[in-house]
Amino acid sequence: MAFPRDFLWGGAVAANQCEGAYNIDGKGLSIQDVMPQGVMGPMTPQPTANNLKLEGIDFYHRYKDDIRLLAEMGFKVFRTSIAWSRIFPNGDEQEPNEAGLAFYDALFDECHKYGIEPLVTLSHYETPLHLTTEYNGWANRKLIGFYTHYATTVFTRYQHKVKYWLTFNEINSVLHHPLMSGGIFTPKNELSQQDLYQAVHHELVASAMATKVGKEIMPQAKFGCMVLSLPVYPLTPDPDDVIACMHADHKNDFFADVHVRGYYPGYMQRYFREQGIQIQFAADDAQILTNTVDFLSFSYYFSTCETAQENADSASGNLMGGVRNPHLTASEWGWQIDPQGLRYILNKYYDRYQLPLFIVENGLGAKDVLITDGAGEPTVNDDYRIQYLRAHLEQVHEAIEDGVPVMGYTTWGCIDLVSASTAQLSKRYGFIYVDREDDGKGTLSRYKKKSFYWYQNVIHSNGAEL
Ligand code: BGP
């Protein structure tokens, strides 16, 4: 089995799910610091002790040891995000927080020490809280200016350290979770479609602006968009189901279409017309949108079905769900497992865009049992995780054989961290076990799981041995 010679093997995390240190060295609050229950629960007025993200896995203080472990696995790339509120504590300042900038300098230096390329997301569900409470997040056009200033600041600072950039994590999830994804304070059930799609427009313009500015500062760097990919299959061959499926695809594809093509697709114009939505374009928005991306990156966890029938069985997922597929089994959290869906979506994206593709999240959230009574170091026998990742990598290989240019693969949560949707630590994804429980107890010690050695060999053999 051959993967491209320069294939970027690695893993991914996000600042708010691992760093902790939520109020250290001048960091301001982000929305995550007041969302103790993840995407489902309410915001609290202040950070509360039951919020695991406040301490996370203390990556802020332990990153050197953690990067060393990732390097031991042979990582070529490490995806993380910059916590916007470390750089601009409120989000709307002119002057950045030097201590925040210095932290990422040190982190990227540590990666380079081992030949690991950082892959950096500018905004991963961590809007500065002040931008949410004072401006209503991306519903407000002013966010474009604040974000552009933030992006320009970090591009300038890290231009010699980071060459792969992503603008927004899973940008399409804002349709389902306006607060977590778009920092929008208005409760979802009170938010009009008009205001929601206007917020989407602001994010799309900001993303294109960041790509434009980034290319001016770093002509050699690569800029990508990042979407939550969701293969949708018709539940039956009924043409009504196929059309329902097409509509579901359109809602999702809209985001990548604008990023790659530089303009709003006809199917979306029709949707806006029929829904009475009028997107306000400022004078140069259409021009800004023509700053298109160099590659498309995406997360992949599960597929769903779509049907025109009412009352179909539903399936859950991290931020989006759909109709249950009777042919698939699901994870402990109800996410349907479909390795072939990954080959399918890789082919679909490449057919649609003819751009290099980067799988920047994929993995299995599972409950692990730490074995502490053996002779050696405590470990986890996570054969289920190995099996999941192997099956998905086999399909990545199939897609490569199909002729799809895949730049790399970063597994989600390469070290255990706090879940985005449920805010649990017991939903573990890592090759490295972190001793911390849902009640916050634990030593924070790190232990290598069985999958650690498996992935080390996968990278060492460049995918020849899965
Ligand atoms: C994606 C997010 C990640 C990550 C992942 C797994 O939607 O980009 O931040 O958390 O899903 O989801 P969860 O943590 O809810 O299991």
Short mmCIF file of C-alpha atoms and ligand atoms in Angstrom, two decimals:
data_model
loop_
_atom_site.label_atom_id
_atom_site.label_comp_id
_atom_site.label_asym_id
_atom_site.label_seq_id
_atom_site.Cartn_x
_atom_site.Cartn_y
_atom_site.Cartn_z
CA MET A 1 0.00 0.00 0.00
CA ALA A 2 1.61 3.27 -1.06
CA PHE A 3 0.89 6.75 0.24
CA PRO A 4 2.52 9.78 -1.42
CA ARG A 5 6.12 10.28 -0.30
CA ASP A 6 5.48 13.69 1.24
CA PHE A 7 2.19 12.65 2.89
CA LEU A 8 1.61 14.71 6.04
CA TRP A 9 0.87 12.27 8.86
CA GLY A 10 -0.12 13.74 12.18
CA GLY A 11 -2.83 14.67 14.63
CA ALA A 12 -5.07 17.56 15.60
CA VAL A 13 -6.22 19.48 18.68
CA ALA A 14 -7.85 22.84 19.34
CA ALA A 15 -6.64 25.43 21.84
CA ASN A 16 -9.83 25.61 23.91
CA GLN A 17 -10.06 21.83 24.30
CA CYS A 18 -6.51 21.22 25.53
CA GLU A 19 -4.61 24.33 26.64
CA GLY A 20 -6.42 25.20 29.87
CA ALA A 21 -4.76 28.27 31.46
CA TYR A 22 -7.94 30.14 30.57
CA ASN A 23 -6.98 33.27 32.52
CA ILE A 24 -3.19 33.07 32.46
CA ASP A 25 -0.73 35.54 30.90
CA GLY A 26 -3.35 38.07 29.92
CA LYS A 27 -5.77 35.73 28.11
CA GLY A 28 -9.33 37.06 27.90
CA LEU A 29 -12.41 34.87 28.19
CA SER A 30 -13.66 33.00 25.15
CA ILE A 31 -17.17 31.64 24.75
CA GLN A 32 -15.84 28.20 25.71
CA ASP A 33 -14.89 29.44 29.16
CA VAL A 34 -18.60 29.93 29.91
CA MET A 35 -19.95 26.84 28.11
CA PRO A 36 -19.36 24.10 30.73
CA GLN A 37 -21.69 21.59 29.06
CA GLY A 38 -20.46 21.97 25.51
CA VAL A 39 -22.75 22.72 22.66
CA MET A 40 -25.96 21.57 24.32
CA GLY A 41 -25.89 23.44 27.62
CA PRO A 42 -26.48 27.10 28.44
CA MET A 43 -23.81 29.77 28.89
CA THR A 44 -22.95 30.67 32.48
CA PRO A 45 -22.44 34.32 33.53
CA GLN A 46 -18.91 33.53 34.75
CA PRO A 47 -16.51 30.61 34.34
CA THR A 48 -17.63 27.79 36.67
CA ALA A 49 -15.60 25.09 38.39
CA ASN A 50 -17.39 22.29 36.51
CA ASN A 51 -16.01 23.53 33.17
CA LEU A 52 -13.24 21.08 32.23
CA LYS A 53 -11.94 23.41 29.52
CA LEU A 54 -10.68 25.94 32.06
CA GLU A 55 -7.81 23.59 32.85
CA GLY A 56 -8.16 21.29 29.81
CA ILE A 57 -5.24 18.89 29.83
CA ASP A 58 -2.93 21.75 30.84
CA PHE A 59 -1.28 21.68 27.43
CA TYR A 60 -0.31 25.32 28.01
CA HIS A 61 2.23 24.22 30.58
CA ARG A 62 2.99 20.71 29.32
CA TYR A 63 3.29 21.28 25.58
CA LYS A 64 7.00 20.45 25.50
CA ASP A 65 6.45 16.96 26.88
CA ASP A 66 3.41 16.47 24.67
CA ILE A 67 5.14 17.54 21.45
CA ARG A 68 8.01 15.21 22.34
CA LEU A 69 5.55 12.31 22.51
CA LEU A 70 3.99 13.28 19.17
CA ALA A 71 7.48 13.46 17.69
CA GLU A 72 8.17 9.99 19.06
CA MET A 73 5.26 8.75 16.96
CA GLY A 74 6.92 10.37 13.95
CA PHE A 75 4.43 13.20 13.38
CA LYS A 76 5.10 15.30 10.28
CA VAL A 77 2.34 17.78 11.05
CA PHE A 78 0.51 19.00 14.15
CA ARG A 79 -2.79 20.79 13.78
CA THR A 80 -3.71 23.21 16.51
CA SER A 81 -5.53 26.52 16.78
CA ILE A 82 -4.58 29.89 18.17
CA ALA A 83 -6.89 31.02 20.97
CA TRP A 84 -7.97 34.41 19.60
CA SER A 85 -8.53 35.71 23.16
CA ARG A 86 -4.88 35.03 24.07
CA ILE A 87 -3.83 37.45 21.36
CA PHE A 88 -6.68 39.96 21.68
CA PRO A 89 -8.32 39.36 25.10
CA ASN A 90 -11.52 41.19 24.14
CA GLY A 91 -11.17 40.75 20.39
CA ASP A 92 -11.57 44.43 19.55
CA GLU A 93 -8.26 45.89 20.81
CA GLN A 94 -5.65 47.46 18.57
CA GLU A 95 -2.61 46.18 20.49
CA PRO A 96 -2.04 42.43 20.84
CA ASN A 97 -1.14 40.70 24.10
CA GLU A 98 2.59 39.96 23.84
CA ALA A 99 2.51 37.07 26.31
CA GLY A 100 -0.08 35.30 24.16
CA LEU A 101 1.99 35.79 21.01
CA ALA A 102 5.08 34.51 22.83
CA PHE A 103 3.32 31.29 23.82
CA TYR A 104 2.63 30.30 20.21
CA ASP A 105 6.15 31.33 19.20
CA ALA A 106 7.46 28.83 21.72
CA LEU A 107 4.95 26.16 20.69
CA PHE A 108 5.78 26.43 16.97
CA ASP A 109 9.52 26.44 17.77
CA GLU A 110 9.03 23.26 19.74
CA CYS A 111 7.31 21.63 16.75
CA HIS A 112 10.11 22.66 14.40
CA LYS A 113 12.69 21.26 16.78
CA TYR A 114 11.38 17.83 15.74
CA GLY A 115 10.67 18.67 12.10
CA ILE A 116 6.91 18.89 12.70
CA GLU A 117 4.99 21.41 10.56
CA PRO A 118 2.31 23.33 12.44
CA LEU A 119 -1.08 23.49 10.70
CA VAL A 120 -2.93 26.35 12.32
CA THR A 121 -6.64 27.16 12.56
CA LEU A 122 -7.34 30.83 13.22
CA SER A 123 -10.76 30.31 14.76
CA HIS A 124 -11.81 27.00 16.30
CA TYR A 125 -15.04 27.58 18.27
CA GLU A 126 -13.31 30.05 20.57
CA THR A 127 -14.66 33.52 19.77
CA PRO A 128 -13.60 36.05 22.42
CA LEU A 129 -16.57 36.34 24.79
CA HIS A 130 -16.64 40.13 24.54
CA LEU A 131 -17.29 39.90 20.80
CA THR A 132 -20.29 37.69 21.57
CA THR A 133 -21.82 39.72 24.39
CA GLU A 134 -21.07 43.17 22.98
CA TYR A 135 -21.35 42.62 19.23
CA ASN A 136 -23.47 39.47 18.81
CA GLY A 137 -20.56 37.68 17.17
CA TRP A 138 -20.56 37.13 13.42
CA ALA A 139 -24.06 38.57 13.08
CA ASN A 140 -22.22 41.89 13.26
CA ARG A 141 -20.24 43.05 10.25
CA LYS A 142 -17.64 44.64 12.54
CA LEU A 143 -16.29 41.14 13.23
CA ILE A 144 -14.76 41.14 9.75
CA GLY A 145 -12.47 44.00 10.77
CA PHE A 146 -11.54 42.50 14.15
CA TYR A 147 -10.81 39.10 12.60
CA THR A 148 -8.76 40.60 9.77
CA HIS A 149 -6.69 42.54 12.30
CA TYR A 150 -6.16 39.36 14.35
CA ALA A 151 -5.25 37.34 11.26
CA THR A 152 -2.84 40.02 10.03
CA THR A 153 -1.19 40.14 13.47
CA VAL A 154 -0.55 36.41 13.69
CA PHE A 155 0.41 36.06 10.00
CA THR A 156 3.01 38.77 10.45
CA ARG A 157 4.30 37.28 13.67
CA TYR A 158 4.50 33.64 12.53
CA GLN A 159 5.24 34.10 8.83
CA HIS A 160 8.50 32.17 9.11
CA LYS A 161 7.06 29.43 11.35
CA VAL A 162 3.70 28.43 9.89
CA LYS A 163 3.02 27.60 6.26
CA TYR A 164 -0.37 25.86 6.48
CA TRP A 165 -3.31 27.95 7.64
CA LEU A 166 -7.06 27.27 8.04
CA THR A 167 -9.44 30.19 8.46
CA PHE A 168 -12.46 28.80 10.39
CA ASN A 169 -13.00 25.36 11.88
CA GLU A 170 -16.03 23.56 10.39
CA ILE A 171 -17.42 26.84 9.08
CA ASN A 172 -20.67 25.21 7.93
CA SER A 173 -21.60 24.19 11.48
CA VAL A 174 -22.77 27.77 12.16
CA LEU A 175 -26.10 26.83 10.56
CA HIS A 176 -26.68 24.38 13.40
CA HIS A 177 -24.80 25.98 16.29
CA PRO A 178 -24.74 29.75 15.88
CA LEU A 179 -23.25 30.37 19.33
CA MET A 180 -20.42 27.86 19.40
CA SER A 181 -19.53 28.22 15.75
CA GLY A 182 -20.42 31.85 15.08
CA GLY A 183 -20.23 33.42 18.53
CA ILE A 184 -23.82 34.62 18.03
CA PHE A 185 -25.50 35.56 21.30
CA THR A 186 -29.10 35.60 20.02
CA PRO A 187 -30.62 32.23 20.99
CA LYS A 188 -30.95 29.89 18.03
CA ASN A 189 -34.75 29.76 18.24
CA GLU A 190 -34.94 33.56 18.05
CA LEU A 191 -32.38 33.96 15.27
CA SER A 192 -33.96 34.65 11.86
CA GLN A 193 -32.66 32.92 8.73
CA GLN A 194 -31.95 36.41 7.41
CA ASP A 195 -29.60 37.20 10.33
CA LEU A 196 -28.06 33.75 10.30
CA TYR A 197 -27.14 33.86 6.60
CA GLN A 198 -25.94 37.44 6.95
CA ALA A 199 -23.58 36.15 9.67
CA VAL A 200 -22.47 33.38 7.30
CA HIS A 201 -21.75 36.04 4.68
CA HIS A 202 -19.58 37.97 7.15
CA GLU A 203 -17.59 34.83 7.91
CA LEU A 204 -17.15 34.01 4.23
CA VAL A 205 -15.90 37.54 3.50
CA ALA A 206 -13.59 37.43 6.53
CA SER A 207 -12.20 34.07 5.43
CA ALA A 208 -11.48 35.40 1.94
CA MET A 209 -9.94 38.54 3.47
CA ALA A 210 -7.63 36.42 5.62
CA THR A 211 -6.59 34.42 2.56
CA LYS A 212 -5.88 37.64 0.66
CA VAL A 213 -3.83 39.22 3.45
CA GLY A 214 -2.09 35.95 4.24
CA LYS A 215 -0.91 35.52 0.66
CA GLU A 216 0.42 39.07 0.60
CA ILE A 217 2.44 38.45 3.76
CA MET A 218 3.43 34.85 2.94
CA PRO A 219 3.36 34.15 -0.81
CA GLN A 220 4.72 30.63 -0.19
CA ALA A 221 2.15 29.63 2.45
CA LYS A 222 -0.98 27.57 1.76
CA PHE A 223 -4.43 28.67 2.87
CA GLY A 224 -7.38 26.34 3.23
CA CYS A 225 -10.98 26.42 4.29
CA MET A 226 -12.23 23.79 6.73
CA VAL A 227 -15.67 22.21 6.57
CA LEU A 228 -17.52 19.53 8.46
CA SER A 229 -17.94 16.91 5.74
CA LEU A 230 -21.10 14.90 5.79
CA PRO A 231 -21.71 12.33 3.06
CA VAL A 232 -25.48 12.08 2.66
CA TYR A 233 -27.05 9.03 0.99
CA PRO A 234 -30.65 8.78 -0.26
CA LEU A 235 -32.54 6.47 2.12
CA THR A 236 -34.27 4.78 -0.85
CA PRO A 237 -34.09 5.03 -4.66
CA ASP A 238 -37.29 7.12 -4.60
CA PRO A 239 -36.43 10.23 -6.69
CA ASP A 240 -37.96 12.35 -3.93
CA ASP A 241 -35.31 10.99 -1.57
CA VAL A 242 -32.59 11.71 -4.10
CA ILE A 243 -33.74 15.32 -4.40
CA ALA A 244 -33.98 15.65 -0.60
CA CYS A 245 -30.41 14.40 -0.50
CA MET A 246 -29.35 16.95 -3.11
CA HIS A 247 -30.82 19.76 -1.01
CA ALA A 248 -28.99 18.53 2.09
CA ASP A 249 -25.75 18.42 0.07
CA HIS A 250 -26.32 21.95 -1.20
CA LYS A 251 -26.69 23.34 2.32
CA ASN A 252 -23.31 21.89 3.19
CA ASP A 253 -21.47 22.37 -0.09
CA PHE A 254 -22.39 26.05 -0.24
CA PHE A 255 -19.52 26.90 2.12
CA ALA A 256 -16.77 25.10 0.22
CA ASP A 257 -18.26 26.25 -3.10
CA VAL A 258 -17.84 29.92 -2.15
CA HIS A 259 -14.33 29.33 -0.79
CA VAL A 260 -13.17 27.47 -3.89
CA ARG A 261 -15.12 29.26 -6.65
CA GLY A 262 -15.24 32.74 -5.19
CA TYR A 263 -18.95 33.46 -5.66
CA TYR A 264 -22.39 32.39 -4.45
CA PRO A 265 -23.78 29.38 -6.35
CA GLY A 266 -27.11 29.56 -8.20
CA TYR A 267 -28.84 27.02 -5.95
CA MET A 268 -28.17 29.28 -2.97
CA GLN A 269 -29.44 32.38 -4.77
CA ARG A 270 -32.64 30.46 -5.40
CA TYR A 271 -32.90 29.44 -1.76
CA PHE A 272 -32.44 33.04 -0.62
CA ARG A 273 -35.04 34.25 -3.15
CA GLU A 274 -37.60 31.70 -2.04
CA GLN A 275 -36.99 32.30 1.67
CA GLY A 276 -37.09 36.07 1.30
CA ILE A 277 -33.47 36.38 2.48
CA GLN A 278 -31.53 39.38 1.20
CA ILE A 279 -27.83 39.25 1.91
CA GLN A 280 -26.36 42.71 2.32
CA PHE A 281 -23.14 42.94 0.27
CA ALA A 282 -20.82 45.85 1.04
CA ALA A 283 -19.26 47.52 -2.02
CA ASP A 284 -16.20 45.29 -2.33
CA ASP A 285 -17.51 42.02 -0.83
CA ALA A 286 -17.95 40.31 -4.20
CA GLN A 287 -14.39 41.24 -5.12
CA ILE A 288 -13.00 40.03 -1.77
CA LEU A 289 -14.71 36.66 -2.20
CA THR A 290 -12.61 36.02 -5.33
CA ASN A 291 -9.61 35.36 -3.04
CA THR A 292 -10.05 31.62 -3.15
CA VAL A 293 -8.32 28.89 -1.16
CA ASP A 294 -5.33 26.72 -2.12
CA PHE A 295 -6.74 23.54 -0.64
CA LEU A 296 -9.84 22.15 1.00
CA SER A 297 -9.64 20.61 4.45
CA PHE A 298 -12.37 18.82 6.31
CA SER A 299 -13.35 16.71 9.28
CA TYR A 300 -14.90 13.31 8.72
CA TYR A 301 -16.63 11.24 11.38
CA PHE A 302 -19.84 9.79 9.95
CA SER A 303 -22.35 9.75 7.12
CA THR A 304 -26.13 10.01 7.26
CA CYS A 305 -29.15 9.40 5.04
CA GLU A 306 -31.78 11.76 3.78
CA THR A 307 -35.38 11.15 2.85
CA ALA A 308 -38.45 13.08 1.82
CA GLN A 309 -40.57 10.97 4.19
CA GLU A 310 -41.50 12.37 7.53
CA ASN A 311 -40.76 10.62 10.84
CA ALA A 312 -37.64 8.78 9.63
CA ASP A 313 -35.33 7.35 12.29
CA SER A 314 -32.72 9.90 13.25
CA ALA A 315 -29.00 9.45 13.85
CA SER A 316 -26.88 11.66 16.07
CA GLY A 317 -23.55 13.28 15.37
CA ASN A 318 -21.24 15.87 16.83
CA LEU A 319 -22.80 19.01 15.50
CA MET A 320 -25.15 17.74 12.83
CA GLY A 321 -27.30 14.67 12.59
CA GLY A 322 -29.46 13.10 9.91
CA VAL A 323 -31.47 10.02 9.10
CA ARG A 324 -30.20 6.67 10.41
CA ASN A 325 -28.61 4.28 7.93
CA PRO A 326 -29.76 0.70 8.63
CA HIS A 327 -26.52 -0.71 7.17
CA LEU A 328 -24.17 0.96 9.64
CA THR A 329 -23.21 0.45 13.26
CA ALA A 330 -22.51 3.38 15.57
CA SER A 331 -20.02 4.50 18.22
CA GLU A 332 -20.88 4.64 21.93
CA TRP A 333 -22.06 8.20 21.29
CA GLY A 334 -24.31 7.16 18.40
CA TRP A 335 -22.11 8.37 15.53
CA GLN A 336 -22.54 6.04 12.55
CA ILE A 337 -19.27 4.43 11.48
CA ASP A 338 -18.73 4.44 7.72
CA PRO A 339 -15.12 4.19 6.48
CA GLN A 340 -16.23 4.05 2.84
CA GLY A 341 -17.94 7.39 3.34
CA LEU A 342 -14.45 8.87 3.54
CA ARG A 343 -13.46 7.49 0.12
CA TYR A 344 -16.78 8.70 -1.24
CA ILE A 345 -16.40 12.27 0.07
CA LEU A 346 -12.75 12.51 -1.05
CA ASN A 347 -13.80 11.57 -4.57
CA LYS A 348 -16.78 13.88 -4.47
CA TYR A 349 -14.74 16.90 -3.33
CA TYR A 350 -12.03 16.30 -5.88
CA ASP A 351 -14.53 15.88 -8.70
CA ARG A 352 -16.16 19.12 -7.61
CA TYR A 353 -13.08 21.26 -6.92
CA GLN A 354 -9.90 19.76 -8.41
CA LEU A 355 -7.95 21.04 -5.43
CA PRO A 356 -5.66 19.15 -3.02
CA LEU A 357 -7.56 17.79 -0.02
CA PHE A 358 -6.49 17.52 3.60
CA ILE A 359 -8.30 15.32 6.14
CA VAL A 360 -7.74 17.35 9.29
CA GLU A 361 -10.02 15.45 11.68
CA ASN A 362 -11.08 11.81 11.91
CA GLY A 363 -11.20 9.47 14.85
CA LEU A 364 -13.18 7.47 17.35
CA GLY A 365 -14.40 8.92 20.63
CA ALA A 366 -14.55 6.00 23.07
CA LYS A 367 -14.37 5.17 26.75
CA ASP A 368 -10.91 3.80 27.56
CA VAL A 369 -9.85 1.67 30.50
CA LEU A 370 -6.40 2.40 31.87
CA ILE A 371 -4.66 -0.83 32.83
CA THR A 372 -2.58 -0.14 35.88
CA ASP A 373 -1.90 -3.63 37.21
CA GLY A 374 0.54 -4.79 34.53
CA ALA A 375 4.30 -4.95 35.02
CA GLY A 376 5.20 -1.87 32.98
CA GLU A 377 3.74 1.60 32.56
CA PRO A 378 -0.07 1.90 32.66
CA THR A 379 -1.61 1.60 29.19
CA VAL A 380 -4.87 1.18 27.26
CA ASN A 381 -5.61 -1.72 24.93
CA ASP A 382 -7.55 0.32 22.40
CA ASP A 383 -7.88 -2.20 19.58
CA TYR A 384 -11.26 -0.66 18.71
CA ARG A 385 -9.52 2.64 17.94
CA ILE A 386 -6.85 0.96 15.85
CA GLN A 387 -9.52 -0.90 13.93
CA TYR A 388 -11.47 2.30 13.29
CA LEU A 389 -8.45 4.27 12.08
CA ARG A 390 -7.12 1.39 9.98
CA ALA A 391 -10.45 0.99 8.20
CA HIS A 392 -10.54 4.72 7.43
CA LEU A 393 -6.94 4.84 6.24
CA GLU A 394 -7.61 1.92 3.90
CA GLN A 395 -10.31 4.05 2.31
CA VAL A 396 -8.00 7.06 2.11
CA HIS A 397 -5.67 4.81 0.20
CA GLU A 398 -8.48 3.73 -2.11
CA ALA A 399 -9.20 7.39 -2.83
CA ILE A 400 -5.53 8.02 -3.58
CA GLU A 401 -5.67 5.09 -5.99
CA ASP A 402 -8.76 6.72 -7.51
CA GLY A 403 -6.50 9.67 -8.35
CA VAL A 404 -7.43 12.03 -5.52
CA PRO A 405 -4.54 14.23 -4.30
CA VAL A 406 -4.62 13.90 -0.50
CA MET A 407 -2.10 16.14 1.28
CA GLY A 408 -2.29 14.53 4.70
CA TYR A 409 -4.25 13.08 7.57
CA THR A 410 -4.43 14.42 11.11
CA THR A 411 -6.42 12.27 13.53
CA TRP A 412 -8.66 14.19 15.90
CA GLY A 413 -7.58 14.51 19.52
CA CYS A 414 -4.21 12.78 19.08
CA ILE A 415 -3.87 13.29 22.82
CA ASP A 416 -7.02 12.97 24.99
CA LEU A 417 -8.78 16.30 25.44
CA VAL A 418 -12.17 17.81 26.30
CA SER A 419 -14.99 17.00 23.87
CA ALA A 420 -16.46 19.88 21.88
CA SER A 421 -20.04 18.64 21.83
CA THR A 422 -20.39 17.15 25.32
CA ALA A 423 -17.47 18.78 27.21
CA GLN A 424 -16.50 15.37 28.63
CA LEU A 425 -13.01 14.03 29.08
CA SER A 426 -14.24 10.44 29.12
CA LYS A 427 -14.91 10.70 25.37
CA ARG A 428 -11.35 9.93 24.43
CA TYR A 429 -9.75 10.07 20.98
CA GLY A 430 -6.05 10.01 21.76
CA PHE A 431 -3.02 7.84 21.19
CA ILE A 432 -1.95 9.30 24.52
CA TYR A 433 -4.09 8.80 27.62
CA VAL A 434 -4.45 11.78 29.95
CA ASP A 435 -5.29 11.00 33.56
CA ARG A 436 -8.23 13.32 34.11
CA GLU A 437 -11.86 12.35 34.62
CA ASP A 438 -15.19 14.05 33.97
CA ASP A 439 -15.32 15.22 37.58
CA GLY A 440 -12.01 17.04 37.03
CA LYS A 441 -10.00 14.63 39.18
CA GLY A 442 -6.73 13.09 38.02
CA THR A 443 -3.00 13.66 37.98
CA LEU A 444 -2.88 14.83 34.33
CA SER A 445 -0.12 12.24 33.74
CA ARG A 446 0.26 11.00 30.17
CA TYR A 447 0.38 7.29 29.18
CA LYS A 448 0.93 5.71 25.77
CA LYS A 449 -1.96 3.59 24.52
CA LYS A 450 -1.54 0.54 22.28
CA SER A 451 -2.61 2.75 19.34
CA PHE A 452 0.43 4.95 20.01
CA TYR A 453 2.76 2.19 18.81
CA TRP A 454 0.41 1.21 16.00
CA TYR A 455 0.33 4.78 14.58
CA GLN A 456 4.09 5.11 15.04
CA ASN A 457 4.51 2.13 12.75
CA VAL A 458 1.95 3.43 10.26
CA ILE A 459 3.92 6.65 9.91
CA HIS A 460 7.26 4.87 9.91
CA SER A 461 6.13 2.62 7.05
CA ASN A 462 4.41 5.58 5.30
CA GLY A 463 1.13 3.71 5.43
CA ALA A 464 2.48 0.47 3.98
CA GLU A 465 1.68 -1.27 7.26
CA LEU A 466 -1.72 -0.32 8.59
C1 BGP B 1 -15.46 18.47 15.56
C2 BGP B 1 -14.71 19.62 16.18
C3 BGP B 1 -13.65 19.24 17.14
C4 BGP B 1 -13.83 17.95 17.86
C5 BGP B 1 -14.53 16.87 17.07
C6 BGP B 1 -15.00 15.69 17.88
O1 BGP B 1 -16.76 18.88 15.30
O2 BGP B 1 -14.09 20.39 15.19
O3 BGP B 1 -13.36 20.35 17.94
O4 BGP B 1 -14.17 18.07 19.17
O5 BGP B 1 -15.62 17.34 16.34
O6 BGP B 1 -16.21 16.01 18.50
P1 BGP B 1 -16.47 15.78 20.02
O7 BGP B 1 -15.38 16.44 20.75
O8 BGP B 1 -17.78 16.40 20.29
O9 BGP B 1 -16.49 14.32 20.21
#
